[in-house]
Short mmCIF file of C-alpha atoms in Angstrom, two decimals:
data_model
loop_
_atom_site.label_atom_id
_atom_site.label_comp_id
_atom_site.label_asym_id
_atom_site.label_seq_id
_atom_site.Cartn_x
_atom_site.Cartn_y
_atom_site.Cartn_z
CA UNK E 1 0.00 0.00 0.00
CA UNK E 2 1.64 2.99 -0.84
CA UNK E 3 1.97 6.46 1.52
CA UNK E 4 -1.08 7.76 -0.67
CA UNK E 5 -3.46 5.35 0.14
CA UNK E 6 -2.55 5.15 3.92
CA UNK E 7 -3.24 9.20 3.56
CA UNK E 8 -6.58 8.81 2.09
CA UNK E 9 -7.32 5.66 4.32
CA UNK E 10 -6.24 8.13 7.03
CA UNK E 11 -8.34 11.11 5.75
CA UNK E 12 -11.71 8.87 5.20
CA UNK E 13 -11.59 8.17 9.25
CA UNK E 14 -11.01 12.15 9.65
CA UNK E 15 -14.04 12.89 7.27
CA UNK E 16 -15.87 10.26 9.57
CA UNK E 17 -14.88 12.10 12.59
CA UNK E 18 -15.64 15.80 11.38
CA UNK E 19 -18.90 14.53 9.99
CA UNK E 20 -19.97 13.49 13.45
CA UNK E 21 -18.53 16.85 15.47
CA UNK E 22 -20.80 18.39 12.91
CA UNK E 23 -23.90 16.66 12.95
CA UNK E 24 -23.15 17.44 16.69
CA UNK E 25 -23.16 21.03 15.83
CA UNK E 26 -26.07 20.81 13.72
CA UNK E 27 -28.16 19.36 16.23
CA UNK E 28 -28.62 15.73 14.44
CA UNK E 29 -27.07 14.00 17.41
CA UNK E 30 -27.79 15.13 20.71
CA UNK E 31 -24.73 14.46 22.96
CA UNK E 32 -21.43 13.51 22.05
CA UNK E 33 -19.77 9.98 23.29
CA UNK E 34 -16.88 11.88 24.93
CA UNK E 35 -15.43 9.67 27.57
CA UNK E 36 -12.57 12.02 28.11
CA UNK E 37 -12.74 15.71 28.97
CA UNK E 38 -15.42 18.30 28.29
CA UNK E 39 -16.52 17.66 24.40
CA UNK E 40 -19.46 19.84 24.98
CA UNK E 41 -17.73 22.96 26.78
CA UNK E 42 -15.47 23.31 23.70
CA UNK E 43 -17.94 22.32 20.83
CA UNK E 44 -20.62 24.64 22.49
CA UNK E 45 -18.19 27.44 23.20
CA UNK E 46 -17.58 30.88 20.57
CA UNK E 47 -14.49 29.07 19.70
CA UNK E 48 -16.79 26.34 17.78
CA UNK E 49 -18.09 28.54 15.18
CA UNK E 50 -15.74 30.41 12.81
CA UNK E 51 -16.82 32.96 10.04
CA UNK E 52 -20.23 31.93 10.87
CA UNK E 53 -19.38 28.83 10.07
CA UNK E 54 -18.93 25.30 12.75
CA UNK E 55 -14.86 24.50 12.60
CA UNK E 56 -16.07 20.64 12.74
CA UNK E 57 -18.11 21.95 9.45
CA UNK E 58 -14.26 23.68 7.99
CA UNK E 59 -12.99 20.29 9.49
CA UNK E 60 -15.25 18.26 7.33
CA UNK E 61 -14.12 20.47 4.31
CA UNK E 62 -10.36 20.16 5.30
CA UNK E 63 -10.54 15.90 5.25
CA UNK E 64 -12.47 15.73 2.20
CA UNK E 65 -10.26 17.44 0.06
CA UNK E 66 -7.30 16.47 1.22
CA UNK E 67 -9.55 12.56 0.76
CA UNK E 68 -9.38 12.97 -2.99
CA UNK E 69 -6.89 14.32 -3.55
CA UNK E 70 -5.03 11.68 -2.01
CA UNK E 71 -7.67 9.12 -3.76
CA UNK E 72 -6.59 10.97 -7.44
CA UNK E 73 -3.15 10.55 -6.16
CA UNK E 74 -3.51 6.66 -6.53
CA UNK E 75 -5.18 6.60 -9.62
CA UNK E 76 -2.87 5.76 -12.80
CA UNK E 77 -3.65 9.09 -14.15
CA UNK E 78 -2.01 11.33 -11.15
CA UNK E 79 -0.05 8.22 -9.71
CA UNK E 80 3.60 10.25 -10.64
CA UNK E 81 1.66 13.52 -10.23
CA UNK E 82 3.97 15.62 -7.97
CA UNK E 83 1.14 18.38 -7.59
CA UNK E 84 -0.91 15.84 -5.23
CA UNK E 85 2.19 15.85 -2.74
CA UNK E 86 2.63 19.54 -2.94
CA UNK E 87 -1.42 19.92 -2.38
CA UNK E 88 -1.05 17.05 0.23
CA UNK E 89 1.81 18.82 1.70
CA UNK E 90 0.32 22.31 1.79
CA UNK E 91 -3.17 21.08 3.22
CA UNK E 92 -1.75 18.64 5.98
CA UNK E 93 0.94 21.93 6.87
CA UNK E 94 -2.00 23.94 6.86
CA UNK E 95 -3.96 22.00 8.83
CA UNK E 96 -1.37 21.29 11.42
CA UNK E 97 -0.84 25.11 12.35
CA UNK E 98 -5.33 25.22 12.41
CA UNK E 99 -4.98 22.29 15.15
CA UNK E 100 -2.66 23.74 17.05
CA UNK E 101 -3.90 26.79 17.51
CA UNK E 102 -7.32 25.16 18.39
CA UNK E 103 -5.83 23.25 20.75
CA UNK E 104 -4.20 26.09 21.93
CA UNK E 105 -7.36 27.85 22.72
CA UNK E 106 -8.83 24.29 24.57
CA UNK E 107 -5.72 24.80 27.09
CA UNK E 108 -5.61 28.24 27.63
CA UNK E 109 -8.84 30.25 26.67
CA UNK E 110 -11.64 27.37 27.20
CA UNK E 111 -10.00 25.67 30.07
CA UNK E 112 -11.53 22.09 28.38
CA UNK E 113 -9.94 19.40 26.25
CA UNK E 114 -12.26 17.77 23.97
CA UNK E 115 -11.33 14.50 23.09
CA UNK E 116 -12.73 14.39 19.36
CA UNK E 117 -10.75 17.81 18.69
CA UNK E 118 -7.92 15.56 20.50
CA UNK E 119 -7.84 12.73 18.13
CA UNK E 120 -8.36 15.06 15.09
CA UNK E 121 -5.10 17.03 16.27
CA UNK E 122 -3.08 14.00 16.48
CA UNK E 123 -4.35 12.85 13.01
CA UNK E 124 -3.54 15.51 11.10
CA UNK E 125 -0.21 15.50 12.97
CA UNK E 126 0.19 11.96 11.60
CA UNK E 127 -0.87 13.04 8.08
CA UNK E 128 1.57 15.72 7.93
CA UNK E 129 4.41 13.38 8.76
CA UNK E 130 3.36 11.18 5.92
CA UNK E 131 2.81 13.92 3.59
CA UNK E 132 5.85 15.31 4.57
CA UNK E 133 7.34 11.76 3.29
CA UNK E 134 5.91 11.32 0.38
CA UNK E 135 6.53 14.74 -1.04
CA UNK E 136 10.53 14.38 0.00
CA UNK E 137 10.20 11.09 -2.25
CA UNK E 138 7.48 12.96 -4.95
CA UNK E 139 7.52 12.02 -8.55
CA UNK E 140 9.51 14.30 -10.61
CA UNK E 141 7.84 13.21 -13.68
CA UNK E 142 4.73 15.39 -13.96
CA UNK E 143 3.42 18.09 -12.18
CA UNK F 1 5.84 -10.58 -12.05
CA UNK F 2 3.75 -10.13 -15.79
CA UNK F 3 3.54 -6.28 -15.14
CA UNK F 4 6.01 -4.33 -13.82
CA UNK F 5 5.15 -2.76 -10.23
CA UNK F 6 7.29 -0.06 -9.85
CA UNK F 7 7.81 2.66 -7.30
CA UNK F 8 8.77 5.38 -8.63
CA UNK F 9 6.62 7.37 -6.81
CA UNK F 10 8.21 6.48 -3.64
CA UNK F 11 4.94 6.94 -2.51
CA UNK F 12 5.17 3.35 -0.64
CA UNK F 13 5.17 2.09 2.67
CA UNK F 14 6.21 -1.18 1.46
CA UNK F 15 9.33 -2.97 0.03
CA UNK F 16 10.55 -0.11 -2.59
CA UNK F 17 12.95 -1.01 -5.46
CA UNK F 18 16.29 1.13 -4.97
CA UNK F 19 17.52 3.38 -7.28
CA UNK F 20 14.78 4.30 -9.79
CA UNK F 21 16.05 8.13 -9.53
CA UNK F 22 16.61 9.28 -13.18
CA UNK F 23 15.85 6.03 -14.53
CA UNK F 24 13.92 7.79 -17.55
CA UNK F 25 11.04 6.94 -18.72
CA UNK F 26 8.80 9.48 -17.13
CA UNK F 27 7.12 12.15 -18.98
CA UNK F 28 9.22 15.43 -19.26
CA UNK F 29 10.39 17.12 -16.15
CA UNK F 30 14.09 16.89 -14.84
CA UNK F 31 14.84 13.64 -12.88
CA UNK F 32 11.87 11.91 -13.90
CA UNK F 33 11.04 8.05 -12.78
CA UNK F 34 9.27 5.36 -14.62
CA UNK F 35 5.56 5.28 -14.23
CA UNK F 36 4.02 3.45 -11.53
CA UNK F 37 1.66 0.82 -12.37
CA UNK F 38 -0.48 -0.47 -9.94
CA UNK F 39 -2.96 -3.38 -11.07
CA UNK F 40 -6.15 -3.10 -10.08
CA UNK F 41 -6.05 -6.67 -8.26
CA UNK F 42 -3.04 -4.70 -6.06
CA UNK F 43 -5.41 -1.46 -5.47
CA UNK F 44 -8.07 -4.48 -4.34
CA UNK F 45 -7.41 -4.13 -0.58
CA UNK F 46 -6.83 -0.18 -0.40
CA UNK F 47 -10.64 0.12 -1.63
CA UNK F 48 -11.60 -2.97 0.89
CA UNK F 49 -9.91 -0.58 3.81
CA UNK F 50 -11.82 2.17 2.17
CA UNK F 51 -14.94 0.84 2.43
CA UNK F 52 -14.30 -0.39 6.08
CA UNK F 53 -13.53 3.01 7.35
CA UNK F 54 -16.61 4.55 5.58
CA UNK F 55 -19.19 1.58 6.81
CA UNK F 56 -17.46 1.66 10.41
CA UNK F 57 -18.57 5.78 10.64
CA UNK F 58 -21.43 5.32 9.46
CA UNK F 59 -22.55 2.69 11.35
CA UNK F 60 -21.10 4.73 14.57
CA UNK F 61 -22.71 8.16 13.39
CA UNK F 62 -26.29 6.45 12.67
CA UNK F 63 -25.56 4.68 16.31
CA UNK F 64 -24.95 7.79 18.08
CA UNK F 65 -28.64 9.57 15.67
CA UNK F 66 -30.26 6.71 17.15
CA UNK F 67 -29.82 7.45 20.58
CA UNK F 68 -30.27 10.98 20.26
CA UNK F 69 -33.78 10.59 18.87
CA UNK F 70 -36.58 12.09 20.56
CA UNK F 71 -38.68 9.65 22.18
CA UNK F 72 -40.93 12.15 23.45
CA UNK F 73 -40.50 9.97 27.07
CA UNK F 74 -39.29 12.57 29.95
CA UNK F 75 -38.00 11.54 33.13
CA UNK F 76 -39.04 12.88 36.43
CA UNK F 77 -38.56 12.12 39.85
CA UNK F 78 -41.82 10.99 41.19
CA UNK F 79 -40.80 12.92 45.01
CA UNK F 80 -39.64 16.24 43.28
CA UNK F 81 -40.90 19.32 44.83
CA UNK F 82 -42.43 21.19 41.88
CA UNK F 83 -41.55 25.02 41.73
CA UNK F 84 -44.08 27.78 41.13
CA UNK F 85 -46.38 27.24 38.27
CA UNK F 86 -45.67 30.86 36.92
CA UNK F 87 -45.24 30.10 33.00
CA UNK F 88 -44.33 33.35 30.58
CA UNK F 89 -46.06 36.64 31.01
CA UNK F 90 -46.73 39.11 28.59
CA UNK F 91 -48.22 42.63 29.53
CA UNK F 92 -49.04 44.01 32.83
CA UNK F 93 -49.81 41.16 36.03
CA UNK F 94 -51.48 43.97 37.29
CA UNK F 95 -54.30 44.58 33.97
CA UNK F 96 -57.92 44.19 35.22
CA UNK F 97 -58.78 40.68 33.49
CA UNK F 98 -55.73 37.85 33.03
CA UNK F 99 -55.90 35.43 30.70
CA UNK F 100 -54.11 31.87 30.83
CA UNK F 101 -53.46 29.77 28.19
CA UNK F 102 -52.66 26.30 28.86
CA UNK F 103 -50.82 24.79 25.51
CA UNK F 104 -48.73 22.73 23.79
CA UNK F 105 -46.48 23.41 21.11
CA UNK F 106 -47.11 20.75 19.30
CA UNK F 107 -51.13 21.25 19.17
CA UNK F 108 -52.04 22.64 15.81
CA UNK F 109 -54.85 24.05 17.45
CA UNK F 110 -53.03 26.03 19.59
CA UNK F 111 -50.89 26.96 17.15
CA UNK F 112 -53.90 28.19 14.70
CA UNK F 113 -54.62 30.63 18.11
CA UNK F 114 -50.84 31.41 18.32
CA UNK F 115 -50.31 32.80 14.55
CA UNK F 116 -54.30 33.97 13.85
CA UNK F 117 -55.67 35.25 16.93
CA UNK F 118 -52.88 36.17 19.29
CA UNK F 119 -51.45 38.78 17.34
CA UNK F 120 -54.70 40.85 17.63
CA UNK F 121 -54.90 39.49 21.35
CA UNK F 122 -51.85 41.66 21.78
CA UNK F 123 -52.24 44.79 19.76
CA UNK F 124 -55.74 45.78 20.80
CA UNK F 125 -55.86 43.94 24.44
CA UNK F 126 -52.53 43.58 26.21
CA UNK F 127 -50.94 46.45 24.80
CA UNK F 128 -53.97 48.58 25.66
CA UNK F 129 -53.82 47.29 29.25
CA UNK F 130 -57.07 46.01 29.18
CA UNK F 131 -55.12 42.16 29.80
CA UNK F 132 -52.29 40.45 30.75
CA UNK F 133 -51.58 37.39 28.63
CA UNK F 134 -50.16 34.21 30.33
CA UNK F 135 -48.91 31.46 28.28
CA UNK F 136 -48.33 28.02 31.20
CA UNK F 137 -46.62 24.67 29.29
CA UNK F 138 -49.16 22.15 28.80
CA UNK F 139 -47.25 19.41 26.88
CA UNK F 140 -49.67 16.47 25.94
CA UNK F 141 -47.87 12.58 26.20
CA UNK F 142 -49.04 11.96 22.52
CA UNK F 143 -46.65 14.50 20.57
CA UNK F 144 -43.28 13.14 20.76
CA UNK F 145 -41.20 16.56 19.94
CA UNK F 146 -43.47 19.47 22.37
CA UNK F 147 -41.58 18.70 25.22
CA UNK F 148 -38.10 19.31 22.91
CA UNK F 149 -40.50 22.44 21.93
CA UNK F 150 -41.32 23.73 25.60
CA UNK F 151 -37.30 23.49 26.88
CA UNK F 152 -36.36 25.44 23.53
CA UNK F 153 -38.40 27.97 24.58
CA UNK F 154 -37.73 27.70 28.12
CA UNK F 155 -34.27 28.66 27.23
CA UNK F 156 -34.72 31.21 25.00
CA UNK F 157 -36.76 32.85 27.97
CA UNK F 158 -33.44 32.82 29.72
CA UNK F 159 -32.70 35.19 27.80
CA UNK F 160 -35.18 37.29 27.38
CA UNK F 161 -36.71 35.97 24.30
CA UNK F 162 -39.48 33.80 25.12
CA UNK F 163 -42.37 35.05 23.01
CA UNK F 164 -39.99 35.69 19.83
CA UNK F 165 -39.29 31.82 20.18
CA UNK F 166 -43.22 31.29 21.04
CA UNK F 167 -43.90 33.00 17.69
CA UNK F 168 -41.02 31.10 15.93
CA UNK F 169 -41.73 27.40 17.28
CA UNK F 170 -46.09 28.33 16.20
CA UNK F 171 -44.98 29.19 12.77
CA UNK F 172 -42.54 26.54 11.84
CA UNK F 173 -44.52 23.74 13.37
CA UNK F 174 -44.94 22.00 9.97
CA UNK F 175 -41.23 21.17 10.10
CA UNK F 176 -40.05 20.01 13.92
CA UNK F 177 -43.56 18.34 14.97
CA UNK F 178 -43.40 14.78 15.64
CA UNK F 179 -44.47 13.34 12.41
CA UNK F 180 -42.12 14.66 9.96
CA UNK F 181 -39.21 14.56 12.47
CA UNK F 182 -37.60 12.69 15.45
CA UNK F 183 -34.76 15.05 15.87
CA UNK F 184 -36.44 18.81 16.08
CA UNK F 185 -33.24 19.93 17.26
CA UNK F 186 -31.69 21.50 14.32
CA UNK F 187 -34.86 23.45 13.46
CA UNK F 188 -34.94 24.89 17.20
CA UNK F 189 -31.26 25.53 17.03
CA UNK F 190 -31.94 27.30 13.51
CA UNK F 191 -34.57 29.44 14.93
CA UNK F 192 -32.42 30.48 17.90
CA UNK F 193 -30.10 31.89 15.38
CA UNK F 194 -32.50 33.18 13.76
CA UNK F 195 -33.83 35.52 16.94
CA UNK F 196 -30.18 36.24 17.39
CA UNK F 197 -29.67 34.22 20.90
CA UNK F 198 -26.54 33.13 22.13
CA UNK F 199 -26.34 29.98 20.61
CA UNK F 200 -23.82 28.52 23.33
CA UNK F 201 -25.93 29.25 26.30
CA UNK F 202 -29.16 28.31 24.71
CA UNK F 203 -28.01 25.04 23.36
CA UNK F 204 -26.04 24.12 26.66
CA UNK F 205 -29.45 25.14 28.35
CA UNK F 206 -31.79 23.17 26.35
CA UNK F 207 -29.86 20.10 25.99
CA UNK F 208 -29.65 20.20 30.21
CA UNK F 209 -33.48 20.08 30.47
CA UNK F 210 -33.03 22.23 33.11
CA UNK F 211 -36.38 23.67 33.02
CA UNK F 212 -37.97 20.45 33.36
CA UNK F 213 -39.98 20.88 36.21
CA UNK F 214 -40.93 24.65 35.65
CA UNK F 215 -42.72 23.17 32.54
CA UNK F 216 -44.11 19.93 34.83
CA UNK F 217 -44.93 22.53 37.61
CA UNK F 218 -47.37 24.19 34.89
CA UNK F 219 -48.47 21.37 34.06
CA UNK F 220 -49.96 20.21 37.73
CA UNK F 221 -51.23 23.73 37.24
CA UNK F 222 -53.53 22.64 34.54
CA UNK F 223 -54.16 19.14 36.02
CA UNK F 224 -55.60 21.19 39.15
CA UNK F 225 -57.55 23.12 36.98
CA UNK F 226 -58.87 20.38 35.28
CA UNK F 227 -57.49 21.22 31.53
CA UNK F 228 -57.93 18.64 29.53
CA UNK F 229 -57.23 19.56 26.02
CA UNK F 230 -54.68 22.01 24.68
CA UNK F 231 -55.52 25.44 24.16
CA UNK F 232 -57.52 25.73 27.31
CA UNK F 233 -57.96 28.87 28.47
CA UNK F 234 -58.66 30.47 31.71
CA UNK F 235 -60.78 33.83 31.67
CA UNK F 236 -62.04 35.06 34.99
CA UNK F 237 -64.09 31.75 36.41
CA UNK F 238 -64.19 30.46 32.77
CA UNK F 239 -62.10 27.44 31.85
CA UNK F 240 -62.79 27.68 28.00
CA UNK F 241 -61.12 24.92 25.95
CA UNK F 242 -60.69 25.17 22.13
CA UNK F 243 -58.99 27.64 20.03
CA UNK F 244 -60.91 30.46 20.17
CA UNK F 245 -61.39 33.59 17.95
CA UNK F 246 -60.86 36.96 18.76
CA UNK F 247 -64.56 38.32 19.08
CA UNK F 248 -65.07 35.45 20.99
CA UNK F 249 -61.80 36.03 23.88
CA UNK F 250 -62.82 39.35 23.76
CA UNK F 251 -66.57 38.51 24.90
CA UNK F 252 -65.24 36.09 27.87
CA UNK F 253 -62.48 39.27 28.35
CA UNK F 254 -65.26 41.87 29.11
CA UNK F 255 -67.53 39.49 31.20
CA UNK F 256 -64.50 39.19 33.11
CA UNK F 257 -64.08 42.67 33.31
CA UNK F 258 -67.70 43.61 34.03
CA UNK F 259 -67.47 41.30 37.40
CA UNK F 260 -63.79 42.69 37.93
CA UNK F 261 -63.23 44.88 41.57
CA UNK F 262 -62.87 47.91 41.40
CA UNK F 263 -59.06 49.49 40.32
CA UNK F 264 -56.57 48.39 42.80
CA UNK F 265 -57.66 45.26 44.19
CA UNK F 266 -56.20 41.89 43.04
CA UNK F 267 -56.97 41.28 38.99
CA UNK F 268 -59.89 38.69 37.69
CA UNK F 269 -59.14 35.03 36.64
CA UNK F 270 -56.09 34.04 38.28
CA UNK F 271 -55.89 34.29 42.12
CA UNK F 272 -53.21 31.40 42.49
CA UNK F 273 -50.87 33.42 39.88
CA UNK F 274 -51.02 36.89 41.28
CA UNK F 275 -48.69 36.70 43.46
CA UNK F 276 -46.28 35.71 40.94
CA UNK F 277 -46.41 38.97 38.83
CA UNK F 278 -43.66 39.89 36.96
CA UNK F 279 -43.09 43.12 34.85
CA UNK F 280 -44.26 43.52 31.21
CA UNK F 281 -41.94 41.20 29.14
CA UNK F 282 -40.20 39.73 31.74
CA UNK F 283 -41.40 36.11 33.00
CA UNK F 284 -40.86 32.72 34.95
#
């Protein structure tokens, strides 16, 4: 299985994730299963909504795209593409400095860790890391 | 192997043949690698994984809709001391003839009062001072979502905003009520945004329940009163169920009024609620 697929394998459970945060949001499910820390406290807080907009909704967005591309990345049309591991790159970067900062503001302005946000922190983390190896070893083919 | 699996991507995890850099082959670019062919037999288990991660949230996310459905079942402790049954105000507890209204959001009777006759109820009786208008919860055991209904307005009485949620909740009935919906939820949250609440406070509010027993307190209210239908209303010593029309409140309103004391003295209709008078617009 190549670093691709483990990063859209990866970013499918992350889209699974942000879906639920947000249906949270939305009011489709009524209480989060959050067996560690205060879920509700930070997904109920001003900190939860950005631009007018849930962050578990920009969340959503954020593993989606970075899903296909990753998916186009293993198809034989964009399989020596190097544009998927800069995009790959740039989104999991991107999306690394967003986490932290949210967890940032869990520690120090909200006073509450929320589990969920937890797990999505560390998975980007992980993403990055493999982005971050695939692009060092990108195609130089095509871009 | 019949086809050549290269790695010139690098992209894998796996075994990777060495030293594919500027092998040629590749289209264009400087340092290109041969292509990477991966047979669809070898792509086989990436889309099996695929499909396992999507199937596994779903089945978790439809889990976790499941037990968030409203069930319309409310739980209350059979030795709780009730509060006072004051329910939501509107107009001055001091006006010469109150009026109660014992409802449920969910009624579409009371809801046909709510958006056809209570707007004149307000113009040409409370605001003249002739009334004060008392709306007290009367949530009936067959609508699943008017107990979702009475907290969502419960909280947005917290802040301040009961009746512009009481006008909200009547007019968009057709799409939280019970039948077309199990999760009304997302259609109160909507509407607190939509009367500009906090969102945070209200939502942490109305998932609590905390105003559980304010709403069962109005409730005994009724029960004592023997209501038995939703809109009942209470006018002077009439308990008058059924949506009623606005020439006919205003009759029972000025029978009331003709047997009212004289200026002063406590109002008509609702000796066990005078004492809980609260200024115009303010409530519970």
């Amino acid at each position: 299985m190549t670093r691709r697929m483990i990063i859209a394998a990866l970013a499918l459970g992350g889209v699974g994730l942000a879906t639920y945060l947000a249906m949270y949001k939305l009011g489709f499910i009524g209480t989060l299963a959050c067996t560690i820390g205060s879920c509700e406290t930070v997904n109920l807080s001003k900190y939860a909504t950005l631009v007018g907009v849930p962050v578990a909704v920009w969340g959503l967005g954020f593993y989606v795209s970075l899903f296909l591309v990753a998916l186009a990345g293993t198809t034989d049309r964009f399989v020596n593409a190097a544009w998927v591991s800069h995009a790959m790159l740039a989104m999991t970067g991107w999306g690394v400095l967003f986490s932290g900062w949210l967890t940032y503001l869990e520690l120090a302005v909200i006073n509450a860790i929320c589990m969920f946000c937890v797990i999505s922190a560390c998975l980007v983390t992980v993403l990055f890391f493999l982005a971050l190896l695939e692009w060092r070893g990108r195609p130089q083919g095509q871009s | 192997m019949a086809k050549d699996r290269m790695d010139a991507g690098r992209g894998r995890s796996g075994p990777v043949k060495p030293a594919q850099k500027g092998s040629g082959g590749g289209a264009g670019g400087g340092g290109p690698r041969k292509k990477v062919e991966v047979r669809g037999s070898d792509r086989r288990p990436f889309y099996v994984l695929l499909g396992a991660i999507a199937v596994a949230a779903a089945v978790f996310i439809g889990w976790q809709m499941m037990q968030s459905k409203s069930s319309g079942v409310i739980t209350i402790d059979p030795n709780m001391t009730l509060p006072e049954a004051t329910g939501y105000l509107m107009g001055n507890a001091t006006a010469p003839v109150q009026i109660l209204e014992f409802a449920d959001f969910e009624c579409p009777a009371c809801g046909s009062f709510a958006t056809l006759t209570e707007p004149d109820v307000r113009k040409r009786l409370v605001e003249t001072g002739q009334v004060s208008f008392r709306f007290m919860d009367f949530p009936l055991p067959i609508h699943r979502n008017t107990w979702d209904a009475s907290f969502a307005a419960a909280c947005a009485n917290e802040q301040g905003k009961f009746w512009e949620m009481h006008d909200q909740i009547f007019a968009t009935q057709d799409q939280w009520n019970g039948i077309v919906t199990n999760r009304p939820k997302a259609i109160f949250s909507r509407l607190a945004r939509a009367i500009q609440l906090d969102e945070a406070q209200w939502e942490g509010c109305y998932d609590s329940q905390k105003y559980k027993l304010n709403i069962a307190a109005t409730m005994r209210e009724g029960e004592r009163r023997l209501v038995q239908s939703t809109p009942t209303f209470v006018i002077g010593d009439k308990l008058i169920p059924g949506a009623l029309g606005f020439d006919a409140l205003k009759a029972y309103v000025d029978s009331a009024a003709a047997k009212a004391p004289v200026p002063g003295s406590a109002p008509t209709g609702d000796t066990a609620l005078s004492k809980a008078v609260r200024p115009p617009g303010k409530s519970r």
